Short mmCIF file of N, CA and C in Angstrom, two decimals:
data_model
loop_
_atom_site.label_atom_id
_atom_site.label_comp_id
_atom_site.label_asym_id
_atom_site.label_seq_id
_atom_site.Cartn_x
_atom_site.Cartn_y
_atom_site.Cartn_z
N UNK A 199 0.83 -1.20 0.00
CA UNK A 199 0.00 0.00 0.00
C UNK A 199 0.87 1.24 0.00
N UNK A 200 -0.07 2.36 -1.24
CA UNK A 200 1.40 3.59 -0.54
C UNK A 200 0.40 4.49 -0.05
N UNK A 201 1.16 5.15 0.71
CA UNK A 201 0.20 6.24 1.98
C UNK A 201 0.15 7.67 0.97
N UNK A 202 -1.41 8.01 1.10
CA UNK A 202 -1.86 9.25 -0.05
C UNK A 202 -1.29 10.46 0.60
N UNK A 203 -1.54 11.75 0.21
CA UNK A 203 -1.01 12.45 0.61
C UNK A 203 -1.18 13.04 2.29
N UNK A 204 -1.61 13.89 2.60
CA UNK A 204 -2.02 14.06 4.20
C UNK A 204 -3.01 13.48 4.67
N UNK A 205 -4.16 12.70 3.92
CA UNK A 205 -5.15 11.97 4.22
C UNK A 205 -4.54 11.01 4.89
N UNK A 206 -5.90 9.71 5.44
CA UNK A 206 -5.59 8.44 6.04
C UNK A 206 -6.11 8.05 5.11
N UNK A 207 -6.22 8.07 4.06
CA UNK A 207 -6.62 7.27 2.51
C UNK A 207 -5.38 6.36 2.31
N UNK A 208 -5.44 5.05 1.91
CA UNK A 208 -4.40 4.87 1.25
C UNK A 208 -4.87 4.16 -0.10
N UNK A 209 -4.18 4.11 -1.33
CA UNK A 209 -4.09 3.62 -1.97
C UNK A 209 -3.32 2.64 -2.56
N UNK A 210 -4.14 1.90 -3.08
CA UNK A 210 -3.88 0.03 -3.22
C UNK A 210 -3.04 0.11 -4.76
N UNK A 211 -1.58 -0.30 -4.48
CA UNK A 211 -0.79 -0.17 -5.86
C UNK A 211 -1.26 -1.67 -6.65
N UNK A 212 -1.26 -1.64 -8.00
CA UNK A 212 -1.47 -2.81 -8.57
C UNK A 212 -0.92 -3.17 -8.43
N UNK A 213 -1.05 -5.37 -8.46
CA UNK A 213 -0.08 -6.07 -7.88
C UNK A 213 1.16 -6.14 -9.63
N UNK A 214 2.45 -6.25 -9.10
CA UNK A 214 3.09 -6.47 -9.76
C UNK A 214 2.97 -8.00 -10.49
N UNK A 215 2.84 -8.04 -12.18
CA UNK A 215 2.49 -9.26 -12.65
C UNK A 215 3.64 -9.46 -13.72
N UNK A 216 4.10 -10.68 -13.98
CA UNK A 216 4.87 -10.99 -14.53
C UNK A 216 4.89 -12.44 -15.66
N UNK A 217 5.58 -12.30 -16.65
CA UNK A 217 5.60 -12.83 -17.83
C UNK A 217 4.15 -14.21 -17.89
N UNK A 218 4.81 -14.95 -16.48
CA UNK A 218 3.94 -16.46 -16.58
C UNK A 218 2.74 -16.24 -15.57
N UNK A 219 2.56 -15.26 -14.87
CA UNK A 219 0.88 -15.30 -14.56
C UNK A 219 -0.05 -16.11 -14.89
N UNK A 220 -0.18 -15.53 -16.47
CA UNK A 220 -1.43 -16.32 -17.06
C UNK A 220 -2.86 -15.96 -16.57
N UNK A 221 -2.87 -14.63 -16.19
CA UNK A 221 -4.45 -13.84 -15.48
C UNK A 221 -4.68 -13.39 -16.75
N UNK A 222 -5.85 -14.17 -17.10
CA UNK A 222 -7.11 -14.01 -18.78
C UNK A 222 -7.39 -12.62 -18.35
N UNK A 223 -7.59 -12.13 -17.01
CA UNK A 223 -8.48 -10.49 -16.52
C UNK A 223 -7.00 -9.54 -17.20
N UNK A 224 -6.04 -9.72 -17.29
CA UNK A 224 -5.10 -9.05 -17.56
C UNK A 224 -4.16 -9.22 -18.85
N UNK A 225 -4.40 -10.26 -19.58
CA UNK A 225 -3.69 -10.87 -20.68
C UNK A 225 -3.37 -9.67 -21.86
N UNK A 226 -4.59 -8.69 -22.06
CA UNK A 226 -4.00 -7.80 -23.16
C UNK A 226 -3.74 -6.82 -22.93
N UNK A 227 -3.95 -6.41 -21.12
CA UNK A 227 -3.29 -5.65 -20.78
C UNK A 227 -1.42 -5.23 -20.31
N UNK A 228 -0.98 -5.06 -21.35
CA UNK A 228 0.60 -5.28 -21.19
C UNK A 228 1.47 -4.19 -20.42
N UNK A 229 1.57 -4.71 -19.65
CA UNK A 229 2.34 -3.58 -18.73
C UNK A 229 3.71 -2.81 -19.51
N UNK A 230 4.31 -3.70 -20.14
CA UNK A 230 5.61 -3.66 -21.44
C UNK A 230 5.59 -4.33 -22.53
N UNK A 231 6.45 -3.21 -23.52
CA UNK A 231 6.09 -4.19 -24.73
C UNK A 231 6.64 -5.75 -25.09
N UNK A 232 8.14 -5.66 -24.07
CA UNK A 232 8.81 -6.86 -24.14
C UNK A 232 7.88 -7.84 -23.31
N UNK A 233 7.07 -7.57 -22.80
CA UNK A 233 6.04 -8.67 -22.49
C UNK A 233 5.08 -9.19 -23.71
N UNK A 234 4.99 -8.13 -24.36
CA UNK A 234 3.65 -8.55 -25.71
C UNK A 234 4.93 -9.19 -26.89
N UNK A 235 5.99 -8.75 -26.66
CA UNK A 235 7.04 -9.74 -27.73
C UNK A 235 7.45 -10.96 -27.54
N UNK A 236 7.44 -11.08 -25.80
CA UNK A 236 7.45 -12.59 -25.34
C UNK A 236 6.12 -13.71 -26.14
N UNK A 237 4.81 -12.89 -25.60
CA UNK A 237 3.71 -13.92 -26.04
C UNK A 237 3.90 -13.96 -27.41
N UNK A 238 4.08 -13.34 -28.17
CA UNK A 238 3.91 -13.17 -29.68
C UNK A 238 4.98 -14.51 -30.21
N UNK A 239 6.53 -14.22 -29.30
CA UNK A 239 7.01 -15.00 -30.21
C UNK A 239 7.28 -16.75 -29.47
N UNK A 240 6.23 -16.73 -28.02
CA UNK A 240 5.65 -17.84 -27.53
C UNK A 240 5.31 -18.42 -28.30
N UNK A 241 3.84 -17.66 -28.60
CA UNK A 241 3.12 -18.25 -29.56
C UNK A 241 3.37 -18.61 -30.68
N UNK A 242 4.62 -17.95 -31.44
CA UNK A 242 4.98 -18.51 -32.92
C UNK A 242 5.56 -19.55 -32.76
N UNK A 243 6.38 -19.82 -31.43
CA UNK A 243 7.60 -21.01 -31.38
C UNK A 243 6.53 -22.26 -31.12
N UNK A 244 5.60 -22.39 -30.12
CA UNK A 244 5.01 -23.45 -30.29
C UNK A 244 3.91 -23.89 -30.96
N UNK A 245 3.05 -22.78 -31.57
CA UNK A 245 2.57 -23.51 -32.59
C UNK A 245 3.10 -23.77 -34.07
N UNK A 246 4.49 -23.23 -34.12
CA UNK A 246 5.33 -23.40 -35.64
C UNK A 246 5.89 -25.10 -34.95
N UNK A 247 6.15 -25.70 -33.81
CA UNK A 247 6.68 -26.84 -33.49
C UNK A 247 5.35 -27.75 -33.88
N UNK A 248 4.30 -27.49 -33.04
CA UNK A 248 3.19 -27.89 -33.57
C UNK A 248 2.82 -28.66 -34.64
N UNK A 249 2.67 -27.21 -35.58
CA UNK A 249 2.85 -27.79 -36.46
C UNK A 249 4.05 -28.83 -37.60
N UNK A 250 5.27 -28.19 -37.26
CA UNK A 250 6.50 -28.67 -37.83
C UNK A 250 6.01 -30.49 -37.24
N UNK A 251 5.36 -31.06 -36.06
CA UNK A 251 5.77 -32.42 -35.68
C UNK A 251 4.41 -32.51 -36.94
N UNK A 252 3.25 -31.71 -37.27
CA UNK A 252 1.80 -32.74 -37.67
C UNK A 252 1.51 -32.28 -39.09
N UNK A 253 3.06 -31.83 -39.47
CA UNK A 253 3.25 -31.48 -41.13
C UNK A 253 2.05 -32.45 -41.89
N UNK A 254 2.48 -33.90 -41.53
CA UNK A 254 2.44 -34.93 -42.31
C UNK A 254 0.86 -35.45 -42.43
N UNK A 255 -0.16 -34.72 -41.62
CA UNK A 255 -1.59 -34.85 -41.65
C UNK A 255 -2.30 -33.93 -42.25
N UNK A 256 -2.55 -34.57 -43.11
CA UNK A 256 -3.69 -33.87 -44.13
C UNK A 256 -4.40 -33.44 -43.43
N UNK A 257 -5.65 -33.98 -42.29
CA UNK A 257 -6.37 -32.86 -41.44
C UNK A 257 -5.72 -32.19 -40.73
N UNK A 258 -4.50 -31.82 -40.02
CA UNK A 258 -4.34 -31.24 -39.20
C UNK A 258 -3.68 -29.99 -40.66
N UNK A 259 -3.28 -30.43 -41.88
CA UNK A 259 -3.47 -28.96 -42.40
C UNK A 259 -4.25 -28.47 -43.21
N UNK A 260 -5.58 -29.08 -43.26
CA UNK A 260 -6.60 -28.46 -44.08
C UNK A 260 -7.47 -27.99 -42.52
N UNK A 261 -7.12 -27.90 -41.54
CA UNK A 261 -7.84 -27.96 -40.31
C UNK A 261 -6.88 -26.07 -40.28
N UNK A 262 -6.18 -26.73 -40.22
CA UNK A 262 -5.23 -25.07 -40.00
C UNK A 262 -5.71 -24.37 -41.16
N UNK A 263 -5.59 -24.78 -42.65
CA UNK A 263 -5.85 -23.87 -43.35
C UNK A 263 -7.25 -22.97 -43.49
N UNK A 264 -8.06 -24.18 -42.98
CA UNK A 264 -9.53 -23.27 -42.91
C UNK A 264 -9.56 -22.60 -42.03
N UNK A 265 -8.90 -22.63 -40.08
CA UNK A 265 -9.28 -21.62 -39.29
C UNK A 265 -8.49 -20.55 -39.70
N UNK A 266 -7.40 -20.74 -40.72
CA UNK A 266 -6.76 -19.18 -41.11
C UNK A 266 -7.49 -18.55 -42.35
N UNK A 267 -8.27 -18.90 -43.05
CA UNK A 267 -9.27 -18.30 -44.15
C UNK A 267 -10.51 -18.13 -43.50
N UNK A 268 -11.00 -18.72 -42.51
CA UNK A 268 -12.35 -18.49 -41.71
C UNK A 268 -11.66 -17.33 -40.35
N UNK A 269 -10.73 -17.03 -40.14
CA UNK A 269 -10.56 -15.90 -39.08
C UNK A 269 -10.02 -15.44 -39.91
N UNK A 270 -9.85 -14.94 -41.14
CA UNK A 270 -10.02 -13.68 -42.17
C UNK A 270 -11.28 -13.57 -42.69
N UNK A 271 -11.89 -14.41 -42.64
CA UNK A 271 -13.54 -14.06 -43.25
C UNK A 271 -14.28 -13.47 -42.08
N UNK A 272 -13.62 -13.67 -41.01
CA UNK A 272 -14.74 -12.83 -40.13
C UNK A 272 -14.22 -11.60 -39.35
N UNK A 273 -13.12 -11.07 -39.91
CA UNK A 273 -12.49 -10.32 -39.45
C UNK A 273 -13.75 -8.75 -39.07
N UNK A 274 -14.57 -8.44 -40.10
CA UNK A 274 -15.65 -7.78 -40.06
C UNK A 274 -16.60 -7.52 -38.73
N UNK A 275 -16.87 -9.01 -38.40
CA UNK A 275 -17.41 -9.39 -37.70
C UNK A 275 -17.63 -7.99 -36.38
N UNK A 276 -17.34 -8.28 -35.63
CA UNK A 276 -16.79 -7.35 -34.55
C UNK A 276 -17.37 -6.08 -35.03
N UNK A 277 -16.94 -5.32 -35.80
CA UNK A 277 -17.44 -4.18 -36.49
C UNK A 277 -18.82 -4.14 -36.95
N UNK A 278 -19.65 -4.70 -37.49
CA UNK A 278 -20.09 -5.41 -37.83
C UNK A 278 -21.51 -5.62 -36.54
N UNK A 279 -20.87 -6.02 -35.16
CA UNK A 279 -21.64 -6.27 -34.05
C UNK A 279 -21.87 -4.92 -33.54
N UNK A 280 -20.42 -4.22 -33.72
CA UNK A 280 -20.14 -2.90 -32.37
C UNK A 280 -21.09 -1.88 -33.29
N UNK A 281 -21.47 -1.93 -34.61
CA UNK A 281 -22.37 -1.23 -35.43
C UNK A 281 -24.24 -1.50 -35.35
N UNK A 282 -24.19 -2.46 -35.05
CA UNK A 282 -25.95 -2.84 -34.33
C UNK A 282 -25.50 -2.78 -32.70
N UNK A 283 -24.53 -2.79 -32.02
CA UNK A 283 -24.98 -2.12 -30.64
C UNK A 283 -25.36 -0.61 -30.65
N UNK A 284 -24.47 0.23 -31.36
CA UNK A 284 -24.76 1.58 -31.44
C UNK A 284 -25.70 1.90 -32.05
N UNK A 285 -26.33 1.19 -33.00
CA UNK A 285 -27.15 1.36 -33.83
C UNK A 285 -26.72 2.59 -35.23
N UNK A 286 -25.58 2.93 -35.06
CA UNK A 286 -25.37 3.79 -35.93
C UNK A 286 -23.11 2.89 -36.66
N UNK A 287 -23.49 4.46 -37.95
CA UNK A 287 -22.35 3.65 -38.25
C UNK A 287 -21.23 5.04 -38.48
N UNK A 288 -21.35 5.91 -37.53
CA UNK A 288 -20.61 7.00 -37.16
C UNK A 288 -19.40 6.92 -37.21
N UNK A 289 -18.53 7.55 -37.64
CA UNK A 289 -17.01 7.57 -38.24
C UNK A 289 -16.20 6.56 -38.72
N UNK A 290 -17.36 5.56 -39.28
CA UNK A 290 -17.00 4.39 -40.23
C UNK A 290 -16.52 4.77 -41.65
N UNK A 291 -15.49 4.52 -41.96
CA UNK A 291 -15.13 4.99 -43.53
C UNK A 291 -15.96 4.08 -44.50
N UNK A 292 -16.80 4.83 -45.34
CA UNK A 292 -17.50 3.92 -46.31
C UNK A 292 -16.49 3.68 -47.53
N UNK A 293 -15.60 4.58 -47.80
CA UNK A 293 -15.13 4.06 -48.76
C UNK A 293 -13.62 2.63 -48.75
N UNK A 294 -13.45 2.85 -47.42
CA UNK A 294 -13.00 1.53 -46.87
C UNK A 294 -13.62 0.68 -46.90
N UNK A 295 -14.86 0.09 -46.80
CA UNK A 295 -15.88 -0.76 -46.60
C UNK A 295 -15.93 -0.75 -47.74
N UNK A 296 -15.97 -0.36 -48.77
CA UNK A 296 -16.05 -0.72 -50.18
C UNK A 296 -15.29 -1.02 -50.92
N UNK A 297 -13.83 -0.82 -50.49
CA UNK A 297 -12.50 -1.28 -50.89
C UNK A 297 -12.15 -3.02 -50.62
N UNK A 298 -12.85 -3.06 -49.04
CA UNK A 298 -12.97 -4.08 -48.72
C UNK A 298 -13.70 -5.40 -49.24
N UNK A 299 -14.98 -4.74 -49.77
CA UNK A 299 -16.09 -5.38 -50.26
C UNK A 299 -15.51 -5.65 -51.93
N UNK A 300 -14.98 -4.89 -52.78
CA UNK A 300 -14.34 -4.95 -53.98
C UNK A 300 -13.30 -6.13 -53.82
N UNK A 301 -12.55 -5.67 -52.80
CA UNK A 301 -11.25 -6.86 -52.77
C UNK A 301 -11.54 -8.41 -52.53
N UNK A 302 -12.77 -8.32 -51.49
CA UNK A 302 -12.99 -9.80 -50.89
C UNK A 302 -13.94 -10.26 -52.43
N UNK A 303 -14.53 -9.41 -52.96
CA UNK A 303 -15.55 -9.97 -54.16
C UNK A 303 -14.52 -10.46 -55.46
N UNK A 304 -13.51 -9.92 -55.69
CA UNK A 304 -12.65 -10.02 -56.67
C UNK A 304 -11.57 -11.72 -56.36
N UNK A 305 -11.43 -11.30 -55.03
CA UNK A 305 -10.77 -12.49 -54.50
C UNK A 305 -11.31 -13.96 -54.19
N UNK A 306 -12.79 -13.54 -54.18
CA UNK A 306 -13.79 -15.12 -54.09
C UNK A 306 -13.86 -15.26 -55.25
N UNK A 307 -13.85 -14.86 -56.48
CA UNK A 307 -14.45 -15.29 -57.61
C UNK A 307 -13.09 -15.63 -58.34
N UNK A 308 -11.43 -14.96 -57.93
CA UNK A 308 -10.53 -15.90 -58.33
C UNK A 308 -10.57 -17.17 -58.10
N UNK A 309 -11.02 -17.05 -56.57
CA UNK A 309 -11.00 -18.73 -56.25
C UNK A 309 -12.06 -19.92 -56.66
N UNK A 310 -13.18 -19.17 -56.80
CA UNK A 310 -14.41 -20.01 -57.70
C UNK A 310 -13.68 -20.65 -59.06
N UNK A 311 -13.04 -19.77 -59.44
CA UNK A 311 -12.44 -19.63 -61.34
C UNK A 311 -11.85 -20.25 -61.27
N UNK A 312 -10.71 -20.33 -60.41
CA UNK A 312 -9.47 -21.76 -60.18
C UNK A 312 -9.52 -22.86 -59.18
N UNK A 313 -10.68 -22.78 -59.54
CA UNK A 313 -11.31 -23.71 -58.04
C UNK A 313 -10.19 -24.15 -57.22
N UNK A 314 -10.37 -23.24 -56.59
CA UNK A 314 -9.37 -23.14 -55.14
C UNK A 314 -9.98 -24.44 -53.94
N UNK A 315 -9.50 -24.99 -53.17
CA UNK A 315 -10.32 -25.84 -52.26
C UNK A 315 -11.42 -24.97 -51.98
N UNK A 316 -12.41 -26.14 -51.84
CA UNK A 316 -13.96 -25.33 -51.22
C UNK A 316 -13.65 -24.90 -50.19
N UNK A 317 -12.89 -24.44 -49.21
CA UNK A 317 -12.95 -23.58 -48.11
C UNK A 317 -12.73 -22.14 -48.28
N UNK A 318 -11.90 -22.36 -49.39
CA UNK A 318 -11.43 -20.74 -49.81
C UNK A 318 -12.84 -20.01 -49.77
N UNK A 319 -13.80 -20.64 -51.18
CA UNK A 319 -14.45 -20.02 -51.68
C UNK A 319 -15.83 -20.14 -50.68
N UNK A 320 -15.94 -20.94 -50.14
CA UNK A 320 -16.71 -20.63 -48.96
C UNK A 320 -16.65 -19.56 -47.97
N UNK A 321 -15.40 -19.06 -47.45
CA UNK A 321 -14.77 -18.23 -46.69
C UNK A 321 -14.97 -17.13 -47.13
N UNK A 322 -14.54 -16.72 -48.81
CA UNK A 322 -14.88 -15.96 -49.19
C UNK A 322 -15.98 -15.19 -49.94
N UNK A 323 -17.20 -16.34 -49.63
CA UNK A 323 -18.04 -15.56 -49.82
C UNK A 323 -18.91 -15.53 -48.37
N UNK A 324 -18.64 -16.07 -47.54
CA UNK A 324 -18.92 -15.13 -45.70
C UNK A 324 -18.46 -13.89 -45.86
N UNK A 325 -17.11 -13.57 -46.00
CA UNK A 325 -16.48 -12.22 -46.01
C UNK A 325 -17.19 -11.19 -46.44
N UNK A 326 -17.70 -11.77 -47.91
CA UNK A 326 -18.31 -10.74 -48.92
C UNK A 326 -19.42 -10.29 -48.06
N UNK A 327 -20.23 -11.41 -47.71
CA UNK A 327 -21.76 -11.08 -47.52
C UNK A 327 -21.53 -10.55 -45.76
N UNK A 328 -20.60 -10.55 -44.76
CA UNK A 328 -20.10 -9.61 -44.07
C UNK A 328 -19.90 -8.11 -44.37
N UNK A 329 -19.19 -7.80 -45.38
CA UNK A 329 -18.91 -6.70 -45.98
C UNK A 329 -20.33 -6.14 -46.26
N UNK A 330 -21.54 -6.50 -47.41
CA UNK A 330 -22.55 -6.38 -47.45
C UNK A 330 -23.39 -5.81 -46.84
N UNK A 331 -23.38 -6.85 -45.49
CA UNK A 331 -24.34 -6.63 -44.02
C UNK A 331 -23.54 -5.27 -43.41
N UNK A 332 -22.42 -4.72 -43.41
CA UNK A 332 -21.97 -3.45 -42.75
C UNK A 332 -22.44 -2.59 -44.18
N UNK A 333 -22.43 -2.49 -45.51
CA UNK A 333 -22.61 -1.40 -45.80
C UNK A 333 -24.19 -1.49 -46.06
N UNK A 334 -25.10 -2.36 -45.63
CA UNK A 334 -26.40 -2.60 -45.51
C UNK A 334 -26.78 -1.44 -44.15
N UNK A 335 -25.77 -1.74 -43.31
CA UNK A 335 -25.85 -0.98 -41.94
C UNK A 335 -25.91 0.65 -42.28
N UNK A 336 -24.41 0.68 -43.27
CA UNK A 336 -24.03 1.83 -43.62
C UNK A 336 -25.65 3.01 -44.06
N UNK A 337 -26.38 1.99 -44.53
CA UNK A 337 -27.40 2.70 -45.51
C UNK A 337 -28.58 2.80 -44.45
N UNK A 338 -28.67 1.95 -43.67
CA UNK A 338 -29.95 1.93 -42.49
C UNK A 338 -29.47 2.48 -41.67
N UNK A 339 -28.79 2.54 -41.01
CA UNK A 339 -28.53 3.54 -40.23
C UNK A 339 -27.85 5.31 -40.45
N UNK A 340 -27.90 5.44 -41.88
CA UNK A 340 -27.24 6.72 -42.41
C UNK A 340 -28.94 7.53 -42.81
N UNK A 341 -29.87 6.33 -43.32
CA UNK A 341 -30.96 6.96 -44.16
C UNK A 341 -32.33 6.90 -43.30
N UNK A 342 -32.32 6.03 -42.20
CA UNK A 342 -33.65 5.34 -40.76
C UNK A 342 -32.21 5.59 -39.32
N UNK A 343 -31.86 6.68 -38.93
CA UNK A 343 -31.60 6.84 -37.96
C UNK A 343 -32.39 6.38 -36.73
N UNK A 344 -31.82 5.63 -35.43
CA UNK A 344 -32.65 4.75 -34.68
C UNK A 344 -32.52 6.21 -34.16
N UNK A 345 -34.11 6.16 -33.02
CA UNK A 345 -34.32 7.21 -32.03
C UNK A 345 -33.36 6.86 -30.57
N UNK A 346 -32.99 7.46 -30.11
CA UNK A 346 -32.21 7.04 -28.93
C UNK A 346 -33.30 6.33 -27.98
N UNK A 347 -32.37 5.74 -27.19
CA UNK A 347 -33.19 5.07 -25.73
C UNK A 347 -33.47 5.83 -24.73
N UNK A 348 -34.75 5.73 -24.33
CA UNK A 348 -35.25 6.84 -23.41
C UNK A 348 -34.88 6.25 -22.14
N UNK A 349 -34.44 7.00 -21.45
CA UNK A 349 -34.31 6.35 -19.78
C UNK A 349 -34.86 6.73 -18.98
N UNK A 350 -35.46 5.95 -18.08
CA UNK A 350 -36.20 6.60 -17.08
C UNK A 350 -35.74 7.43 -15.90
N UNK A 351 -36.57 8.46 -16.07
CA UNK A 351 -36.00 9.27 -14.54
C UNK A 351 -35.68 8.91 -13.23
N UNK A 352 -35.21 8.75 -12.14
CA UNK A 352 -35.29 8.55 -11.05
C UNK A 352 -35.90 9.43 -10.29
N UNK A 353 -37.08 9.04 -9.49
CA UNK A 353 -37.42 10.48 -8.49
C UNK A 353 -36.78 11.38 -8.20
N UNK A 354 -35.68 10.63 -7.55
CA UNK A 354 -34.70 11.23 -6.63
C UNK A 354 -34.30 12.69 -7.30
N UNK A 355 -33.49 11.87 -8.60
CA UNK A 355 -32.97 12.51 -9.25
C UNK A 355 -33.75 14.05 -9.96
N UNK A 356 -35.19 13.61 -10.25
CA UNK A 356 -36.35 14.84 -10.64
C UNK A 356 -36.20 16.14 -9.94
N UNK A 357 -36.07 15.78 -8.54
CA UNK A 357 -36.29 16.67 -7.43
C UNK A 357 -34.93 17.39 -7.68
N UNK A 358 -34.19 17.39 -7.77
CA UNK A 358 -32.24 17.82 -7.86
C UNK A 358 -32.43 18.72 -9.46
N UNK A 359 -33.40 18.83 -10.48
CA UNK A 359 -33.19 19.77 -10.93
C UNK A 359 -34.17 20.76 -10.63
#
């Protein structure tokens, strides 16, 4: 504890945390960056071993290859959600969203054309129709603005103005 200034307050220093913790409440919170370079290149060393021992299984790399084309197809996602919580799509670049939507549309239909494994082109057309659903947003919420949420007063609070 360190003692506040002339008060009998004291204040509670955060506990000091270090590399192997492993507290999920604190994981992306990085106290240093040589801590976020540790996990980063944690994480590359053992899942590059990982994989280096399960080269030799066809599922374990069509298993990898789809969660790395399906966590680029939903990269949107998120955006996507945080845009129907707000209900609006306020300092969203549309013409990013359309760069996006051009690139992922151009890039599914290479892979349709050279028939790429069906995951590609599966993946990439989630992406697309992701892209879609935000500039669908873009247009409902730019052209049918939602009314805000009304909240209710508190008595208490009535009386205080």
């Amino acid at each position: 504890y360190v003692a506040a200034d002339s008060k009998d307050e004291e204040i509670k220093a955060p506990p000091k945390r270090s590399y192997l913790d492993f507290d999920l409440n604190y994981f992306w919170h990085w106290s240093k960056f040589t801590d976020y370079v540790q996990c980063v290149l944690t994480f590359t060393g053992v899942t590059g071993y990982i994989t280096y021992l399960w080269l030799d299984s066809s599922l374990f790399v069509e298993t990898l290859g789809f969660l790395a084309v399906f966590t680029e197809a939903m990269l949107g996602v998120p955006q996507l959600y945080r845009n129907y919580q707000n209900r609006s799509t306020e300092g969203m670049s549309v013409k990013m969203v359309l760069m996006w939507t051009s690139g992922d549309t151009f890039k599914t239909v290479y892979f349709i054309l050279n028939q790429a494994p069906f995951q590609f082109s599966i993946c990439g057309l989630l992406q697309v129709f992701v892209d879609i659903a935000i500039l669908l947003q873009v247009y409902l919420y730019s052209y049918y603005p939602q009314k805000p949420v009304s909240h209710t007063a508190h008595p208490a609070s009535t009386k205080a103005l």
